[in-house]
């Protein structure tokens, strides 16, 4: 894994290099260091870089030069993964909008850096290797906060989109995923999964749907949140109720009747 360290502080770069050397399992090669955006771009023109450890506040045209550099990296034909390293936590939301792999706050802890590198490693995994894993058995391969997991399709009961992440529920666990709900729906279909979209923000395994009911205070076809009234399905074995949208109501009824 080729890594470029970008930070205007010599001691900060030295510490990051030491932390990387303390994680031999990733076989990290620090191809260079840079103290500002111009130096970083020069290094990127010279070396093939898999990941950039990038500070946010550096010398440049703006106080947050690292964010602007990340935006430029994102536009590259083969952009490196970006791991932000900052003494300030308030830029985390903007960092993830730029599709950063992780956001580490100084002083960086070894375990947090390990998790970030695991995410980079997952991105670098050859497509052929991932396809081979998928072909071994009908299972969904997901990344949950740095861990790569294979979940047998019958255990994938509910996928629900929130503001930033998708939560996946199995009979005994809940996982937080970075993938979009639409992407997960396509992957499940390609694997032969039998999951039904019951709402714009939720997928449910057909075999887990036990009951469709109009909850108190709701009207037929009302698109509502979980807390409000409206049509909902009970999911077993979780024994939880999830809202059903008007446009999906017929499909849910057909699934319960065994016609879909």
Phi, psi and omega in degrees: 000114180274126186234139174247130179259124182236109180199140183279354180257125181301316182294324179295317178296320179297319180294318179297319178298319179295320179295320179296320179293336179278003179236068186295342183295343181263354177051053184282135173243109178282104186281343179176174176228154179215146180258353177203179185295320181297316178296321180297316180296324177296318178297319181292332176285342183260323187242152168279119186240129177272325184213146177240123171272111196236122173284158181265313182267106181220165176299139181166197183285336181230163178294339184242058186298331180297325178294320179292323177295318179299321178296322177292321178296322181299331182276356180291152179303320176232080186291139174287156174291142181247126172245110179284140177230113187216152174277357185237129184272351190286351181261010186299317182299313179298323180299316181286335172296332176273011176064037175294146178290322181199168180226107183256135177260143179282145355288134183289132177267147183302317183295321179293321178294321177301314180298320180295317179293328175297322178294319177296316181300322178296319178295329182276350183300128182302143181300322181297323178294317179297319179297322179296320178297317182294329184280347181295320183199157177290094182213150178265124178266122184226162175247119180245100178050048176096344179264136175263124186233148171249116183250117177306137185305319180299340180275346181278099187266313186221137169234124185228128182273133172252203182290324185237331187228169171248130175263135178245129181249132169246177180304332185237356186217163172233132181241149178250119186246150178272342184289156176282159180296322180296318179295317178295323178297317179294319180294320178298317179296319179295331179274358181087016178292151182246067184247144186242133174279117181259347182200161180301340182244016185210138170241142180225140174295130182303321183291346182267352181281120183251335188201143173240128184213154174265113184284160183301132177088000182258163176243147179305130177086359181291130176269111187224168174281175182296334185277341185267175177282169180139178177292142180207157176247148174262128185254124177257151000273014181288335183057045178240155178255135178233139183294145176243130179280161182300317184289341180260359186299316181296320180295321179294317178298320179295321179297318178294327180279354178082018182260358181212000000 
